[in-house]
Amino acid sequence: MAISQDLLEILACPACKAKVELKSDGSGLKCVECKRVYPIRDDIPVMLIDEATIEDEQLNADEKSARNS
């Protein structure tokens, strides 16, 4: 089950209160302002600042993993 559009319209980033958008791969919700990505687990968005990653950090980690493989 995907995140409904109605839910997306009412959710906001807990850190900066900006709008969040569903990532293209459906793995999380990305803040349009601070670029935090909140994971989606079992079709439930985890909107906790401590659980979020900043997209730039996530890309760097993925690149490092690819290089080490």
Short mmCIF file of C-alpha atoms in Angstrom, two decimals:
data_model
loop_
_atom_site.label_atom_id
_atom_site.label_comp_id
_atom_site.label_asym_id
_atom_site.label_seq_id
_atom_site.Cartn_x
_atom_site.Cartn_y
_atom_site.Cartn_z
CA MET A 1 0.00 0.00 0.00
CA ALA A 2 1.43 3.37 -1.00
CA ILE A 3 1.34 6.60 0.98
CA SER A 4 -1.89 8.40 0.09
CA GLN A 5 -1.86 11.87 -1.44
CA ASP A 6 -4.13 13.07 1.39
CA LEU A 7 -1.53 12.02 3.96
CA LEU A 8 1.30 13.64 1.99
CA GLU A 9 -0.60 16.94 1.98
CA ILE A 10 -0.79 17.10 5.78
CA LEU A 11 2.68 15.80 6.65
CA ALA A 12 5.49 18.28 7.30
CA CYS A 13 9.14 17.95 8.18
CA PRO A 14 9.46 17.88 11.99
CA ALA A 15 12.76 19.74 11.80
CA CYS A 16 11.87 22.75 9.65
CA LYS A 17 8.09 22.37 9.10
CA ALA A 18 8.42 22.40 5.30
CA LYS A 19 6.57 20.16 2.85
CA VAL A 20 7.75 16.57 2.30
CA GLU A 21 7.57 14.66 -0.97
CA LEU A 22 7.67 10.95 -1.70
CA LYS A 23 11.03 9.87 -3.11
CA SER A 24 10.88 8.41 -6.60
CA ASP A 25 11.81 4.93 -5.34
CA GLY A 26 9.17 5.10 -2.58
CA SER A 27 11.71 4.44 0.17
CA GLY A 28 11.11 7.63 2.11
CA LEU A 29 9.76 11.14 2.36
CA LYS A 30 12.15 13.96 1.48
CA CYS A 31 11.89 17.47 2.88
CA VAL A 32 11.97 20.10 0.14
CA GLU A 33 13.87 22.57 2.37
CA CYS A 34 16.39 20.80 4.61
CA LYS A 35 16.70 17.65 2.41
CA ARG A 36 16.14 15.23 5.29
CA VAL A 37 14.81 11.87 4.18
CA TYR A 38 12.42 10.13 6.56
CA PRO A 39 12.19 6.36 6.01
CA ILE A 40 8.98 4.48 5.28
CA ARG A 41 8.72 1.16 7.12
CA ASP A 42 5.80 -1.20 6.61
CA ASP A 43 3.96 1.57 4.72
CA ILE A 44 4.29 3.92 7.73
CA PRO A 45 6.40 7.09 7.47
CA VAL A 46 8.82 7.40 10.39
CA MET A 47 8.77 11.14 10.98
CA LEU A 48 11.44 11.26 13.68
CA ILE A 49 14.39 13.62 13.25
CA ASP A 50 16.77 11.02 14.73
CA GLU A 51 15.68 8.47 12.10
CA ALA A 52 16.15 10.85 9.17
CA THR A 53 19.19 11.03 6.95
CA ILE A 54 20.27 14.02 4.92
CA GLU A 55 20.21 13.08 1.25
CA ASP A 56 23.76 14.27 0.53
CA GLU A 57 25.06 12.00 3.29
CA GLN A 58 22.99 9.12 1.94
CA LEU A 59 24.44 9.55 -1.56
CA ASN A 60 27.99 9.67 -0.21
CA ALA A 61 27.44 6.49 1.81
CA ASP A 62 26.02 4.69 -1.24
CA GLU A 63 28.99 5.79 -3.36
CA LYS A 64 31.46 4.55 -0.72
CA SER A 65 29.65 1.21 -0.51
CA ALA A 66 29.78 0.82 -4.29
CA ARG A 67 33.51 1.56 -4.35
CA ASN A 68 34.24 -0.95 -1.59
CA SER A 69 32.27 -3.74 -3.28
#
